[in-house]
Protein backbone atom coordinates (compact mmCIF):
# COMPACT_ATOMS: atom_id res chain seq x y z
CA UNK A 1 0.00 0.00 0.00
CA UNK A 2 1.21 3.48 -0.87
CA UNK A 3 0.62 6.47 1.35
CA UNK A 4 1.38 10.13 0.74
CA UNK A 5 3.57 11.56 3.49
CA UNK A 6 3.64 15.16 2.30
CA UNK A 7 3.11 17.40 -0.69
CA UNK A 8 5.41 20.36 -1.24
CA UNK A 9 7.12 22.40 -3.92
CA UNK A 10 10.87 21.87 -3.90
CA UNK A 11 13.03 24.81 -4.93
CA UNK A 12 16.73 24.79 -5.82
CA UNK A 13 18.98 25.06 -2.77
CA UNK A 14 20.98 27.92 -4.32
CA UNK A 15 20.48 29.95 -7.51
CA UNK A 16 22.01 28.45 -10.64
CA UNK A 17 25.49 29.95 -11.19
CA UNK A 18 25.58 32.29 -14.20
CA UNK A 19 28.33 30.16 -15.77
CA UNK A 20 25.98 27.17 -15.88
CA UNK A 21 22.82 28.84 -17.17
CA UNK A 22 23.45 28.03 -20.82
CA UNK A 23 24.28 24.61 -22.20
CA UNK A 24 25.55 24.04 -25.71
CA UNK A 25 23.51 21.25 -27.24
CA UNK A 26 24.71 18.89 -29.92
CA UNK A 27 22.99 18.69 -33.31
CA UNK A 28 21.10 15.63 -32.08
CA UNK A 29 20.04 17.43 -28.88
CA UNK A 30 18.77 20.41 -30.87
CA UNK A 31 16.85 18.31 -33.39
CA UNK A 32 15.02 16.00 -30.99
CA UNK A 33 11.71 17.42 -29.85
CA UNK A 34 11.02 17.68 -26.16
CA UNK A 35 9.46 14.61 -24.65
CA UNK A 36 8.58 13.42 -21.18
CA UNK A 37 9.34 9.98 -19.79
CA UNK A 38 7.40 9.24 -16.62
CA UNK A 39 9.44 7.31 -14.07
CA UNK A 40 8.53 5.89 -10.71
CA UNK A 41 11.17 4.57 -8.35
CA UNK A 42 10.30 2.00 -5.73
CA UNK A 43 12.55 1.26 -2.80
CA UNK A 44 12.45 -2.03 -0.89
CA UNK A 45 10.79 -1.69 2.49
CA UNK A 46 13.82 -3.10 4.30
CA UNK A 47 15.87 -0.08 3.14
CA UNK A 48 13.22 2.32 4.43
CA UNK A 49 13.17 0.54 7.80
CA UNK A 50 16.97 0.89 8.07
CA UNK A 51 16.57 4.68 8.38
CA UNK A 52 16.12 5.64 12.06
CA UNK A 53 13.02 7.84 11.68
CA UNK A 54 11.56 5.89 8.78
CA UNK A 55 9.59 7.35 5.87
CA UNK A 56 9.54 10.95 7.10
CA UNK A 57 13.34 11.13 7.26
CA UNK A 58 13.57 9.41 3.86
CA UNK A 59 11.20 12.03 2.44
CA UNK A 60 13.40 14.78 3.89
CA UNK A 61 16.56 13.19 2.45
CA UNK A 62 14.99 12.91 -1.01
CA UNK A 63 13.73 16.51 -0.86
CA UNK A 64 17.18 17.81 0.08
CA UNK A 65 18.85 15.77 -2.64
CA UNK A 66 16.43 17.04 -5.29
CA UNK A 67 16.87 20.62 -4.07
CA UNK A 68 20.66 20.32 -4.43
CA UNK A 69 20.37 18.73 -7.88
CA UNK A 70 17.98 21.43 -9.14
CA UNK A 71 20.71 24.03 -8.60
CA UNK A 72 22.48 22.79 -11.73
CA UNK A 73 19.42 22.31 -13.96
CA UNK A 74 16.79 24.86 -12.97
CA UNK A 75 17.13 28.24 -14.71
Coordinates of N, CA, C and O in Angstrom, one line a residue, residues 21-50:
X21 N 24.2 28.6 -16.7 CA 22.8 28.8 -17.2 C 22.6 28.4 -18.6 O 21.5 28.1 -19.0
X22 N 23.6 28.4 -19.4 CA 23.5 28.0 -20.8 C 24.3 26.8 -21.1 O 25.4 26.7 -20.8
X23 N 23.6 25.9 -21.8 CA 24.3 24.6 -22.2 C 24.3 24.5 -23.7 O 23.3 24.8 -24.4
X24 N 25.5 24.2 -24.3 CA 25.6 24.0 -25.7 C 25.1 22.6 -26.0 O 25.6 21.6 -25.5
X25 N 24.1 22.5 -26.9 CA 23.5 21.2 -27.2 C 24.1 20.8 -28.5 O 24.5 21.6 -29.4
X26 N 24.2 19.5 -28.7 CA 24.7 18.9 -29.9 C 23.6 19.0 -31.0 O 22.5 19.4 -30.7
X27 N 24.0 18.7 -32.2 CA 23.0 18.7 -33.3 C 21.8 17.8 -33.0 O 20.7 18.1 -33.2
X28 N 22.1 16.6 -32.4 CA 21.1 15.6 -32.1 C 20.2 16.2 -31.0 O 19.0 16.1 -31.0
X29 N 20.8 16.9 -30.0 CA 20.0 17.4 -28.9 C 19.1 18.6 -29.3 O 18.1 18.8 -28.8
X30 N 19.6 19.3 -30.4 CA 18.8 20.4 -30.9 C 17.6 19.9 -31.7 O 16.6 20.5 -31.8
X31 N 17.8 18.8 -32.4 CA 16.9 18.3 -33.4 C 15.7 17.5 -32.8 O 14.6 17.4 -33.3
X32 N 16.0 16.9 -31.6 CA 15.0 16.0 -31.0 C 14.0 16.9 -30.3 O 14.4 17.8 -29.5
X33 N 12.7 16.6 -30.5 CA 11.7 17.4 -29.9 C 11.7 17.1 -28.4 O 12.1 16.0 -28.0
X34 N 11.1 17.9 -27.6 CA 11.0 17.7 -26.2 C 10.0 16.6 -25.9 O 9.0 16.5 -26.5
X35 N 10.4 15.7 -25.0 CA 9.5 14.6 -24.7 C 9.6 14.3 -23.2 O 10.6 14.7 -22.5
X36 N 8.6 13.7 -22.6 CA 8.6 13.4 -21.2 C 8.5 11.9 -21.0 O 7.7 11.2 -21.6
X37 N 9.3 11.4 -20.1 CA 9.3 10.0 -19.8 C 9.0 9.8 -18.3 O 9.8 10.2 -17.4
X38 N 7.8 9.4 -18.0 CA 7.4 9.2 -16.6 C 8.2 8.1 -16.0 O 8.2 7.0 -16.5
X39 N 8.7 8.3 -14.8 CA 9.4 7.3 -14.1 C 8.9 7.3 -12.6 O 8.6 8.3 -12.0
X40 N 8.9 6.1 -12.1 CA 8.5 5.9 -10.7 C 9.6 5.0 -10.1 O 9.9 3.9 -10.7
X41 N 10.2 5.4 -9.0 CA 11.2 4.6 -8.4 C 10.6 4.0 -7.1 O 10.0 4.7 -6.3
X42 N 10.8 2.7 -6.9 CA 10.3 2.0 -5.7 C 11.5 1.5 -5.0 O 12.5 1.0 -5.5
X43 N 11.5 1.7 -3.7 CA 12.6 1.3 -2.8 C 12.1 0.1 -1.9 O 11.0 0.2 -1.4
X44 N 12.9 -0.9 -1.8 CA 12.5 -2.0 -0.9 C 12.2 -1.5 0.5 O 12.9 -0.6 1.0
X45 N 11.2 -2.1 1.2 CA 10.8 -1.7 2.5 C 11.9 -1.9 3.5 O 12.1 -1.1 4.4
X46 N 12.8 -2.9 3.3 CA 13.8 -3.1 4.3 C 14.8 -1.9 4.3 O 15.4 -1.6 5.3
X47 N 15.0 -1.2 3.2 CA 15.9 -0.1 3.1 C 15.2 1.1 3.9 O 15.9 1.9 4.5
X48 N 13.9 1.2 3.7 CA 13.2 2.3 4.4 C 13.3 2.1 5.9 O 13.5 3.0 6.7
X49 N 13.1 0.9 6.4 CA 13.2 0.5 7.8 C 14.6 0.7 8.4 O 14.7 0.8 9.6
X50 N 15.6 0.7 7.6 CA 17.0 0.9 8.1 C 17.2 2.3 8.5 O 18.2 2.6 9.2

